[in-house]
PDB file of C-alpha atoms and ligand atoms in Angstrom:
ATOM      1  CA  UNK A   1     -12.192  25.490 -12.695  1.00  0.00           C
ATOM      2  CA  UNK A   2     -12.742  22.318 -14.562  1.00  0.00           C
ATOM      3  CA  UNK A   3     -10.054  19.924 -13.260  1.00  0.00           C
ATOM      4  CA  UNK A   4      -8.323  18.678 -16.480  1.00  0.00           C
ATOM      5  CA  UNK A   5      -4.869  16.861 -16.713  1.00  0.00           C
ATOM      6  CA  UNK A   6      -5.048  16.127 -20.535  1.00  0.00           C
ATOM      7  CA  UNK A   7      -1.571  16.335 -21.998  1.00  0.00           C
ATOM      8  CA  UNK A   8      -0.044  15.255 -18.749  1.00  0.00           C
ATOM      9  CA  UNK A   9       1.739  11.761 -17.733  1.00  0.00           C
ATOM     10  CA  UNK A  10       1.272  10.300 -14.725  1.00  0.00           C
ATOM     11  CA  UNK A  11       3.395   7.488 -12.984  1.00  0.00           C
ATOM     12  CA  UNK A  12       1.954   5.461 -10.252  1.00  0.00           C
ATOM     13  CA  UNK A  13       3.602   2.566  -8.563  1.00  0.00           C
ATOM     14  CA  UNK A  14       1.780  -0.549  -7.190  1.00  0.00           C
ATOM     15  CA  UNK A  15      -1.621   0.128  -9.016  1.00  0.00           C
ATOM     16  CA  UNK A  16      -2.517  -3.339  -9.696  1.00  0.00           C
ATOM     17  CA  UNK A  17      -4.967  -3.294  -6.741  1.00  0.00           C
ATOM     18  CA  UNK A  18      -6.680  -1.193  -4.174  1.00  0.00           C
ATOM     19  CA  UNK A  19      -5.594   2.349  -3.803  1.00  0.00           C
ATOM     20  CA  UNK A  20      -2.768   2.919  -6.561  1.00  0.00           C
ATOM     21  CA  UNK A  21      -5.866   1.046  -8.634  1.00  0.00           C
ATOM     22  CA  UNK A  22      -7.823   3.979  -8.241  1.00  0.00           C
ATOM     23  CA  UNK A  23      -5.262   6.944  -8.401  1.00  0.00           C
ATOM     24  CA  UNK A  24      -4.440   5.317 -11.482  1.00  0.00           C
ATOM     25  CA  UNK A  25      -8.004   5.396 -12.803  1.00  0.00           C
ATOM     26  CA  UNK A  26      -8.882   8.979 -11.241  1.00  0.00           C
ATOM     27  CA  UNK A  27      -5.923  10.579 -13.335  1.00  0.00           C
ATOM     28  CA  UNK A  28      -6.876   8.997 -16.570  1.00  0.00           C
ATOM     29  CA  UNK A  29     -10.294   9.518 -16.003  1.00  0.00           C
ATOM     30  CA  UNK A  30      -8.889  13.463 -15.928  1.00  0.00           C
ATOM     31  CA  UNK A  31      -7.053  12.960 -19.040  1.00  0.00           C
ATOM     32  CA  UNK A  32      -3.462  12.122 -17.846  1.00  0.00           C
ATOM     33  CA  UNK A  33      -1.799   9.020 -19.788  1.00  0.00           C
ATOM     34  CA  UNK A  34      -0.570   6.136 -16.830  1.00  0.00           C
ATOM     35  CA  UNK A  35       2.299   4.562 -16.399  1.00  0.00           C
ATOM     36  CA  UNK A  36       1.711   2.076 -13.001  1.00  0.00           C
ATOM     37  CA  UNK A  37       3.931  -0.479 -11.959  1.00  0.00           C
ATOM     38  CA  UNK A  38       2.781  -3.902  -9.875  1.00  0.00           C
ATOM     39  CA  UNK A  39       4.906  -6.341  -8.548  1.00  0.00           C
ATOM     40  CA  UNK A  40       3.329 -10.173  -8.901  1.00  0.00           C
ATOM     41  CA  UNK A  41      -0.895  -9.218  -9.867  1.00  0.00           C
ATOM     42  CA  UNK A  42       0.324  -9.672 -13.975  1.00  0.00           C
ATOM     43  CA  UNK A  43      -3.647 -10.387 -14.419  1.00  0.00           C
ATOM     44  CA  UNK A  44      -5.238  -7.784 -12.726  1.00  0.00           C
ATOM     45  CA  UNK A  45      -2.527  -5.364 -14.086  1.00  0.00           C
ATOM     46  CA  UNK A  46      -2.947  -5.883 -17.574  1.00  0.00           C
ATOM     47  CA  UNK A  47      -7.207  -5.590 -17.182  1.00  0.00           C
ATOM     48  CA  UNK A  48      -5.937  -2.223 -15.458  1.00  0.00           C
ATOM     49  CA  UNK A  49      -4.458  -1.303 -18.721  1.00  0.00           C
ATOM     50  CA  UNK A  50      -7.115  -2.084 -20.920  1.00  0.00           C
ATOM     51  CA  UNK A  51      -8.979  -0.350 -18.594  1.00  0.00           C
ATOM     52  CA  UNK A  52      -7.394   2.562 -18.490  1.00  0.00           C
ATOM     53  CA  UNK A  53      -6.978   2.804 -22.476  1.00  0.00           C
ATOM     54  CA  UNK A  54     -10.526   2.544 -23.026  1.00  0.00           C
ATOM     55  CA  UNK A  55     -10.936   5.876 -21.143  1.00  0.00           C
ATOM     56  CA  UNK A  56      -9.266   7.228 -24.315  1.00  0.00           C
ATOM     57  CA  UNK A  57      -5.629   7.705 -22.641  1.00  0.00           C
ATOM     58  CA  UNK A  58      -2.393   5.960 -23.173  1.00  0.00           C
ATOM     59  CA  UNK A  59      -1.599   3.383 -20.663  1.00  0.00           C
ATOM     60  CA  UNK A  60       1.818   1.618 -19.697  1.00  0.00           C
ATOM     61  CA  UNK A  61       1.791  -1.407 -17.150  1.00  0.00           C
ATOM     62  CA  UNK A  62       5.173  -2.731 -16.110  1.00  0.00           C
ATOM     63  CA  UNK A  63       6.113  -5.005 -13.814  1.00  0.00           C
ATOM     64  CA  UNK A  64       8.741  -3.741 -10.983  1.00  0.00           C
ATOM     65  CA  UNK A  65       9.658  -4.344  -7.605  1.00  0.00           C
ATOM     66  CA  UNK A  66       9.884  -0.890  -6.011  1.00  0.00           C
ATOM     67  CA  UNK A  67      12.162  -1.625  -3.616  1.00  0.00           C
ATOM     68  CA  UNK A  68      15.010  -1.772  -6.357  1.00  0.00           C
ATOM     69  CA  UNK A  69      16.423   1.691  -7.200  1.00  0.00           C
ATOM     70  CA  UNK A  70      17.433   0.155 -10.860  1.00  0.00           C
ATOM     71  CA  UNK A  71      14.404  -1.089 -11.858  1.00  0.00           C
ATOM     72  CA  UNK A  72      13.030   2.632 -10.562  1.00  0.00           C
ATOM     73  CA  UNK A  73      15.164   4.010 -13.236  1.00  0.00           C
ATOM     74  CA  UNK A  74      14.145   1.485 -15.550  1.00  0.00           C
ATOM     75  CA  UNK A  75      10.564   2.049 -15.079  1.00  0.00           C
ATOM     76  CA  UNK A  76      10.852   5.805 -15.800  1.00  0.00           C
ATOM     77  CA  UNK A  77      13.187   5.511 -18.727  1.00  0.00           C
ATOM     78  CA  UNK A  78      10.545   3.280 -20.339  1.00  0.00           C
ATOM     79  CA  UNK A  79       7.799   5.982 -19.165  1.00  0.00           C
ATOM     80  CA  UNK A  80       9.730   8.959 -20.842  1.00  0.00           C
ATOM     81  CA  UNK A  81      10.391   6.724 -24.270  1.00  0.00           C
ATOM     82  CA  UNK A  82       7.341   5.870 -24.256  1.00  0.00           C
ATOM     83  CA  UNK A  83       5.210   9.280 -23.212  1.00  0.00           C
ATOM     84  CA  UNK A  84       8.383  11.910 -23.831  1.00  0.00           C
ATOM     85  CA  UNK A  85       7.650  13.347 -19.815  1.00  0.00           C
ATOM     86  CA  UNK A  86       6.438  12.427 -16.665  1.00  0.00           C
ATOM     87  CA  UNK A  87       4.681  15.293 -14.738  1.00  0.00           C
ATOM     88  CA  UNK A  88       2.898  13.350 -12.102  1.00  0.00           C
ATOM     89  CA  UNK A  89       4.536  10.745  -9.837  1.00  0.00           C
ATOM     90  CA  UNK A  90       2.234   8.830  -6.970  1.00  0.00           C
ATOM     91  CA  UNK A  91       4.360   6.723  -4.257  1.00  0.00           C
ATOM     92  CA  UNK A  92       1.659   4.560  -3.516  1.00  0.00           C
ATOM     93  CA  UNK A  93       3.713   0.841  -3.733  1.00  0.00           C
ATOM     94  CA  UNK A  94       3.293   0.002   0.133  1.00  0.00           C
ATOM     95  CA  UNK A  95       3.176  -3.315   2.616  1.00  0.00           C
ATOM     96  CA  UNK A  96       2.515  -4.288   6.078  1.00  0.00           C
ATOM     97  CA  UNK A  97       4.230  -6.661   8.096  1.00  0.00           C
ATOM     98  CA  UNK A  98       2.606  -6.247  11.603  1.00  0.00           C
ATOM     99  CA  UNK A  99       3.477  -7.334  14.736  1.00  0.00           C
ATOM    100  CA  UNK A 100       4.635  -6.333  18.255  1.00  0.00           C
ATOM    101  CA  UNK A 101       8.070  -4.991  18.550  1.00  0.00           C
ATOM    102  CA  UNK A 102       8.785  -7.745  20.975  1.00  0.00           C
ATOM    103  CA  UNK A 103       7.948  -9.933  17.967  1.00  0.00           C
ATOM    104  CA  UNK A 104       9.400  -8.461  15.236  1.00  0.00           C
ATOM    105  CA  UNK A 105      12.151  -9.622  13.104  1.00  0.00           C
ATOM    106  CA  UNK A 106      14.945  -7.642  11.879  1.00  0.00           C
ATOM    107  CA  UNK A 107      13.680  -8.869   8.230  1.00  0.00           C
ATOM    108  CA  UNK A 108      10.349  -7.596   8.889  1.00  0.00           C
ATOM    109  CA  UNK A 109      11.453  -4.235   9.868  1.00  0.00           C
ATOM    110  CA  UNK A 110      13.676  -3.919   7.208  1.00  0.00           C
ATOM    111  CA  UNK A 111      11.185  -4.943   4.653  1.00  0.00           C
ATOM    112  CA  UNK A 112       8.905  -2.302   5.499  1.00  0.00           C
ATOM    113  CA  UNK A 113      11.236   0.171   5.368  1.00  0.00           C
ATOM    114  CA  UNK A 114      12.595  -1.069   2.102  1.00  0.00           C
ATOM    115  CA  UNK A 115       8.921  -1.421   0.284  1.00  0.00           C
ATOM    116  CA  UNK A 116       7.621   1.816   1.840  1.00  0.00           C
ATOM    117  CA  UNK A 117       9.997   4.550   2.468  1.00  0.00           C
ATOM    118  CA  UNK A 118      13.298   3.303  -0.227  1.00  0.00           C
ATOM    119  CA  UNK A 119      10.660   3.063  -2.742  1.00  0.00           C
ATOM    120  CA  UNK A 120       9.363   6.470  -2.750  1.00  0.00           C
ATOM    121  CA  UNK A 121      13.540   7.205  -2.926  1.00  0.00           C
ATOM    122  CA  UNK A 122      14.134   5.456  -5.893  1.00  0.00           C
ATOM    123  CA  UNK A 123      10.944   6.794  -7.820  1.00  0.00           C
ATOM    124  CA  UNK A 124      11.465  10.270  -6.549  1.00  0.00           C
ATOM    125  CA  UNK A 125      15.281  10.313  -7.489  1.00  0.00           C
ATOM    126  CA  UNK A 126      14.430   8.890 -11.115  1.00  0.00           C
ATOM    127  CA  UNK A 127      12.063  11.208 -12.081  1.00  0.00           C
ATOM    128  CA  UNK A 128      13.825  14.097 -10.406  1.00  0.00           C
ATOM    129  CA  UNK A 129      16.260  15.601 -13.352  1.00  0.00           C
ATOM    130  CA  UNK A 130      13.335  15.229 -16.127  1.00  0.00           C
ATOM    131  CA  UNK A 131      11.362  17.563 -13.928  1.00  0.00           C
ATOM    132  CA  UNK A 132      13.990  19.844 -12.844  1.00  0.00           C
ATOM    133  CA  UNK A 133      14.390  20.123 -16.962  1.00  0.00           C
ATOM    134  CA  UNK A 134      10.663  20.760 -18.025  1.00  0.00           C
ATOM    135  CA  UNK A 135      10.195  23.233 -14.723  1.00  0.00           C
ATOM    136  CA  UNK A 136       7.256  21.037 -13.726  1.00  0.00           C
ATOM    137  CA  UNK A 137       6.284  18.411 -11.572  1.00  0.00           C
ATOM    138  CA  UNK A 138       4.182  17.284  -8.813  1.00  0.00           C
ATOM    139  CA  UNK A 139       5.345  14.214  -6.521  1.00  0.00           C
ATOM    140  CA  UNK A 140       2.753  13.160  -4.393  1.00  0.00           C
ATOM    141  CA  UNK A 141       3.549  10.608  -1.697  1.00  0.00           C
ATOM    142  CA  UNK A 142       0.791   8.112   0.042  1.00  0.00           C
ATOM    143  CA  UNK A 143       1.499   7.949   3.760  1.00  0.00           C
ATOM    144  CA  UNK A 144      -0.675   6.964   6.319  1.00  0.00           C
ATOM    145  CA  UNK A 145      -2.763   8.199   9.118  1.00  0.00           C
ATOM    146  CA  UNK A 146      -0.296   5.464  11.057  1.00  0.00           C
ATOM    147  CA  UNK A 147       3.023   7.684  10.719  1.00  0.00           C
ATOM    148  CA  UNK A 148       1.317  10.633  12.369  1.00  0.00           C
ATOM    149  CA  UNK A 149      -0.232   9.076  15.560  1.00  0.00           C
ATOM    150  CA  UNK A 150       1.537   5.646  15.454  1.00  0.00           C
ATOM    151  CA  UNK A 151      -0.228   2.247  16.257  1.00  0.00           C
ATOM    152  CA  UNK A 152       0.481  -0.641  18.600  1.00  0.00           C
ATOM    153  CA  UNK A 153       2.021  -3.393  16.318  1.00  0.00           C
ATOM    154  CA  UNK A 154       3.019  -1.354  13.663  1.00  0.00           C
ATOM    155  CA  UNK A 155       6.451   0.212  14.670  1.00  0.00           C
ATOM    156  CA  UNK A 156       7.841  -0.873  11.241  1.00  0.00           C
ATOM    157  CA  UNK A 157       5.213   0.462   8.827  1.00  0.00           C
ATOM    158  CA  UNK A 158       4.386   3.939  11.407  1.00  0.00           C
ATOM    159  CA  UNK A 159       8.585   4.557  10.928  1.00  0.00           C
ATOM    160  CA  UNK A 160       8.238   3.992   7.065  1.00  0.00           C
ATOM    161  CA  UNK A 161       4.966   6.626   6.847  1.00  0.00           C
ATOM    162  CA  UNK A 162       6.839   9.052   9.472  1.00  0.00           C
ATOM    163  CA  UNK A 163       9.908   9.157   7.502  1.00  0.00           C
ATOM    164  CA  UNK A 164       7.830   9.784   4.265  1.00  0.00           C
ATOM    165  CA  UNK A 165       6.162  12.429   5.764  1.00  0.00           C
ATOM    166  CA  UNK A 166       9.708  14.056   6.271  1.00  0.00           C
ATOM    167  CA  UNK A 167      10.800  13.205   3.158  1.00  0.00           C
ATOM    168  CA  UNK A 168       8.147  14.900   1.507  1.00  0.00           C
ATOM    169  CA  UNK A 169       9.104  18.023   2.892  1.00  0.00           C
ATOM    170  CA  UNK A 170      12.460  18.045   2.411  1.00  0.00           C
ATOM    171  CA  UNK A 171      12.142  17.469  -1.519  1.00  0.00           C
ATOM    172  CA  UNK A 172       9.129  20.191  -1.287  1.00  0.00           C
ATOM    173  CA  UNK A 173      12.150  22.673  -0.128  1.00  0.00           C
ATOM    174  CA  UNK A 174      14.550  21.576  -2.612  1.00  0.00           C
ATOM    175  CA  UNK A 175      12.705  21.349  -5.563  1.00  0.00           C
ATOM    176  CA  UNK A 176      10.552  23.884  -4.858  1.00  0.00           C
ATOM    177  CA  UNK A 177      12.598  26.541  -6.973  1.00  0.00           C
ATOM    178  CA  UNK A 178      12.002  24.327 -10.228  1.00  0.00           C
ATOM    179  CA  UNK A 179       8.441  24.746  -9.660  1.00  0.00           C
ATOM    180  CA  UNK A 180       8.104  20.771  -8.414  1.00  0.00           C
ATOM    181  CA  UNK A 181       5.411  20.604  -5.795  1.00  0.00           C
ATOM    182  CA  UNK A 182       5.898  17.509  -3.215  1.00  0.00           C
ATOM    183  CA  UNK A 183       2.640  16.742  -0.911  1.00  0.00           C
ATOM    184  CA  UNK A 184       1.509  13.893   1.285  1.00  0.00           C
ATOM    185  CA  UNK A 185      -1.884  12.334   1.466  1.00  0.00           C
ATOM    186  CA  UNK A 186      -2.552  10.160   4.504  1.00  0.00           C
ATOM    187  CA  UNK A 187      -5.077   7.644   4.439  1.00  0.00           C
ATOM    188  CA  UNK A 188      -7.046   6.452   7.085  1.00  0.00           C
ATOM    189  CA  UNK A 189      -8.754   3.328   7.423  1.00  0.00           C
ATOM    190  CA  UNK A 190      -9.846   2.536   3.769  1.00  0.00           C
ATOM    191  CA  UNK A 191     -11.083  -0.661   2.596  1.00  0.00           C
ATOM    192  CA  UNK A 192      -8.755  -2.748   0.243  1.00  0.00           C
ATOM    193  CA  UNK A 193      -7.194  -6.196   0.800  1.00  0.00           C
ATOM    194  CA  UNK A 194      -4.691  -4.348   2.923  1.00  0.00           C
ATOM    195  CA  UNK A 195      -7.095  -4.210   5.215  1.00  0.00           C
ATOM    196  CA  UNK A 196      -9.203  -6.980   4.575  1.00  0.00           C
ATOM    197  CA  UNK A 197      -6.683  -9.069   6.014  1.00  0.00           C
ATOM    198  CA  UNK A 198      -7.234  -8.040   9.067  1.00  0.00           C
ATOM    199  CA  UNK A 199     -10.169  -9.451  11.881  1.00  0.00           C
ATOM    200  CA  UNK A 200     -13.842  -8.485  11.577  1.00  0.00           C
ATOM    201  CA  UNK A 201     -14.034  -7.572  15.307  1.00  0.00           C
ATOM    202  CA  UNK A 202     -10.799  -4.949  15.000  1.00  0.00           C
ATOM    203  CA  UNK A 203     -12.445  -3.438  11.940  1.00  0.00           C
ATOM    204  CA  UNK A 204     -15.692  -3.064  14.042  1.00  0.00           C
ATOM    205  CA  UNK A 205     -13.704  -1.282  17.161  1.00  0.00           C
ATOM    206  CA  UNK A 206     -11.698   1.043  14.109  1.00  0.00           C
ATOM    207  CA  UNK A 207     -15.034   2.172  12.361  1.00  0.00           C
ATOM    208  CA  UNK A 208     -16.694   2.840  15.550  1.00  0.00           C
ATOM    209  CA  UNK A 209     -13.642   5.183  16.477  1.00  0.00           C
ATOM    210  CA  UNK A 210     -13.803   7.191  13.414  1.00  0.00           C
ATOM    211  CA  UNK A 211     -16.102  10.374  13.332  1.00  0.00           C
ATOM    212  CA  UNK A 212     -17.781   9.284  10.251  1.00  0.00           C
ATOM    213  CA  UNK A 213     -18.118   6.187  11.106  1.00  0.00           C
ATOM    214  CA  UNK A 214     -17.504   3.944   8.339  1.00  0.00           C
ATOM    215  CA  UNK A 215     -14.111   3.149   6.896  1.00  0.00           C
ATOM    216  CA  UNK A 216     -13.173   5.262   3.537  1.00  0.00           C
ATOM    217  CA  UNK A 217     -12.878   3.981  -0.007  1.00  0.00           C
ATOM    218  CA  UNK A 218      -9.986   3.952  -2.420  1.00  0.00           C
ATOM    219  CA  UNK A 219     -11.310   6.140  -4.592  1.00  0.00           C
ATOM    220  CA  UNK A 220     -11.760   9.035  -1.606  1.00  0.00           C
ATOM    221  CA  UNK A 221      -7.924   8.786  -1.562  1.00  0.00           C
ATOM    222  CA  UNK A 222      -7.767   9.057  -5.052  1.00  0.00           C
ATOM    223  CA  UNK A 223      -9.703  12.333  -5.077  1.00  0.00           C
ATOM    224  CA  UNK A 224      -7.511  13.650  -2.830  1.00  0.00           C
ATOM    225  CA  UNK A 225      -4.714  12.920  -5.076  1.00  0.00           C
ATOM    226  CA  UNK A 226      -6.091  14.113  -7.980  1.00  0.00           C
ATOM    227  CA  UNK A 227      -6.349  17.245  -6.527  1.00  0.00           C
ATOM    228  CA  UNK A 228      -2.769  17.745  -5.412  1.00  0.00           C
ATOM    229  CA  UNK A 229      -2.165  16.350  -8.999  1.00  0.00           C
ATOM    230  CA  UNK A 230      -4.353  19.522 -10.989  1.00  0.00           C
ATOM    231  CA  UNK A 231      -3.779  23.028 -10.913  1.00  0.00           C
ATOM    232  CA  UNK A 232      -6.230  23.639  -8.211  1.00  0.00           C
ATOM    233  CA  UNK A 233      -3.368  22.906  -5.872  1.00  0.00           C
ATOM    234  CA  UNK A 234      -0.782  24.829  -7.630  1.00  0.00           C
ATOM    235  CA  UNK A 235       0.457  26.873  -4.390  1.00  0.00           C
ATOM    236  CA  UNK A 236       0.348  24.009  -1.790  1.00  0.00           C
ATOM    237  CA  UNK A 237       3.534  22.239  -1.172  1.00  0.00           C
ATOM    238  CA  UNK A 238       4.963  20.175   1.551  1.00  0.00           C
ATOM    239  CA  UNK A 239       1.722  19.324   2.934  1.00  0.00           C
ATOM    240  CA  UNK A 240       0.270  16.216   4.378  1.00  0.00           C
ATOM    241  CA  UNK A 241      -3.599  15.768   3.580  1.00  0.00           C
ATOM    242  CA  UNK A 242      -5.308  13.552   5.438  1.00  0.00           C
ATOM    243  CA  UNK A 243      -8.225  11.564   4.264  1.00  0.00           C
ATOM    244  CA  UNK A 244      -9.271   9.567   7.023  1.00  0.00           C
ATOM    245  CA  UNK A 245     -12.719  10.800   7.914  1.00  0.00           C
ATOM    246  CA  UNK A 246     -11.460  12.721  11.230  1.00  0.00           C
ATOM    247  CA  UNK A 247      -9.724  10.056  12.776  1.00  0.00           C
ATOM    248  CA  UNK A 248      -6.436  11.459  13.241  1.00  0.00           C
ATOM    249  CA  UNK A 249      -7.791  14.741  14.172  1.00  0.00           C
TER     250      UNK A 249
HETATM  251  P1  NAP B   1      -2.903  -3.361  -1.378  1.00  0.00           P
HETATM  252  O1  NAP B   1      -4.667  -3.404  -1.528  1.00  0.00           O
HETATM  253  O2  NAP B   1      -2.100  -4.110  -0.665  1.00  0.00           O
HETATM  254  O3  NAP B   1      -2.519  -2.969  -2.471  1.00  0.00           O
HETATM  255  C1  NAP B   1      -0.856  -2.437  -2.634  1.00  0.00           C
HETATM  256  C2  NAP B   1       0.005  -2.666  -4.359  1.00  0.00           C
HETATM  257  O4  NAP B   1       1.177  -2.107  -3.960  1.00  0.00           O
HETATM  258  C3  NAP B   1      -0.457  -3.729  -5.340  1.00  0.00           C
HETATM  259  O5  NAP B   1      -0.862  -3.406  -6.050  1.00  0.00           O
HETATM  260  C4  NAP B   1       0.751  -4.285  -5.254  1.00  0.00           C
HETATM  261  O6  NAP B   1       1.033  -4.947  -6.187  1.00  0.00           O
HETATM  262  C5  NAP B   1       1.934  -3.233  -4.671  1.00  0.00           C
HETATM  263  N1  NAP B   1       3.033  -3.581  -4.481  1.00  0.00           N
HETATM  264  C6  NAP B   1       3.321  -3.707  -3.576  1.00  0.00           C
HETATM  265  N2  NAP B   1       4.557  -3.869  -3.078  1.00  0.00           N
HETATM  266  C7  NAP B   1       5.203  -3.934  -4.384  1.00  0.00           C
HETATM  267  C8  NAP B   1       6.669  -3.437  -4.523  1.00  0.00           C
HETATM  268  N3  NAP B   1       7.613  -3.557  -4.012  1.00  0.00           N
HETATM  269  N4  NAP B   1       6.616  -3.112  -5.929  1.00  0.00           N
HETATM  270  C9  NAP B   1       5.741  -2.630  -6.680  1.00  0.00           C
HETATM  271  N5  NAP B   1       4.458  -2.529  -6.277  1.00  0.00           N
HETATM  272  C10 NAP B   1       4.341  -3.091  -4.849  1.00  0.00           C
HETATM  273  O7  NAP B   1      -2.580  -1.734  -0.605  1.00  0.00           O
HETATM  274  P2  NAP B   1      -3.304  -0.487  -0.313  1.00  0.00           P
HETATM  275  O8  NAP B   1      -4.593  -0.564   0.823  1.00  0.00           O
HETATM  276  O9  NAP B   1      -4.090  -0.149  -2.114  1.00  0.00           O
HETATM  277  O10 NAP B   1      -2.353   0.612  -0.146  1.00  0.00           O
HETATM  278  C11 NAP B   1      -2.030   1.639  -0.766  1.00  0.00           C
HETATM  279  C12 NAP B   1      -1.168   2.275  -0.309  1.00  0.00           C
HETATM  280  O11 NAP B   1      -1.751   3.108   0.705  1.00  0.00           O
HETATM  281  C13 NAP B   1       0.001   2.028   0.486  1.00  0.00           C
HETATM  282  O12 NAP B   1       1.585   2.165   0.899  1.00  0.00           O
HETATM  283  C14 NAP B   1      -0.203   1.987   1.855  1.00  0.00           C
HETATM  284  O13 NAP B   1       0.712   1.633   3.030  1.00  0.00           O
HETATM  285  C15 NAP B   1      -1.524   3.088   2.191  1.00  0.00           C
HETATM  286  N6  NAP B   1      -2.298   2.789   2.964  1.00  0.00           N
HETATM  287  C16 NAP B   1      -3.224   2.182   2.969  1.00  0.00           C
HETATM  288  C17 NAP B   1      -4.417   2.502   3.660  1.00  0.00           C
HETATM  289  C18 NAP B   1      -5.754   1.308   4.092  1.00  0.00           C
HETATM  290  O14 NAP B   1      -6.664   1.644   4.798  1.00  0.00           O
HETATM  291  N7  NAP B   1      -5.801   0.280   2.844  1.00  0.00           N
HETATM  292  C19 NAP B   1      -4.062   3.238   4.810  1.00  0.00           C
HETATM  293  C20 NAP B   1      -3.419   4.134   4.795  1.00  0.00           C
HETATM  294  C21 NAP B   1      -2.055   4.081   3.771  1.00  0.00           C
HETATM  295  P3  NAP B   1       1.115  -6.337  -6.600  1.00  0.00           P
HETATM  296  O15 NAP B   1      -0.803  -6.768  -6.710  1.00  0.00           O
HETATM  297  O16 NAP B   1       1.752  -6.683  -7.797  1.00  0.00           O
HETATM  298  O17 NAP B   1       1.213  -7.338  -5.264  1.00  0.00           O
END
């Protein structure tokens, strides 16, 4: 079956860079109109909007802090008035504030939980009514293998990403009767600015510990999102799909 999202609209949070950007491009490539958010990278967001439009779909870049519930509602309202519907929501926006628990401040804990977990609540809540009315929806949450296996120095991040997996399963059960499918994608070690910040020595150690002996690309994560957004995944809900080269098996 040819994967086509023609006539569908996808909303991707945090798509100015990295994995979100690759997801927006992949879904647009399959024919979906794309609304996407960013927080600070104005130029990159506008460049992406142009790139998506050149693929022949409609694209809308919206500046919004994913932590804000009211901004999420505004983003969804603007997307609905521009495109008429939201069929696919990808909760991708996320941050790290890594440090050992002994040194972790309350602010570092709160910031990561708000950006990575509350943000998904904000956008899911904002799209649910219209998805329920149209009796169709796909919600895809970008978690992390750290939410499955934990990691020293990432207690806040691991908790947020494990929370996201629980959230995915709960909404999968709540929304299944309305034909809204919810799944999580758990990337492992992916080359983006998020991982670029880490020391070269740590990167080498990480790569050595991956069965496929390399980091992944944002495009490889985007391919998994495309699959879960497509008719090919019509009987999959409440799943957490690792895209990690075998790192967390
Ligand atoms: P990245 O390169 O740091 O990019 C993060 C993106 O999220 C940027 O577009 C950023 O927008 C946006 N963003 C951050 N906070 C936001 C907020 N409050 N509101 C709106 N947008 C916000 O990160 P990445 O590596 O692509 O990660 C994307 C997702 O994948 C995250 O959820 C991350 O936890 C997850 N993940 C990544 C890896 C990895 O190895 N890279 C592994 C597992 C999971 P601005 O540019 O405007 O700031």
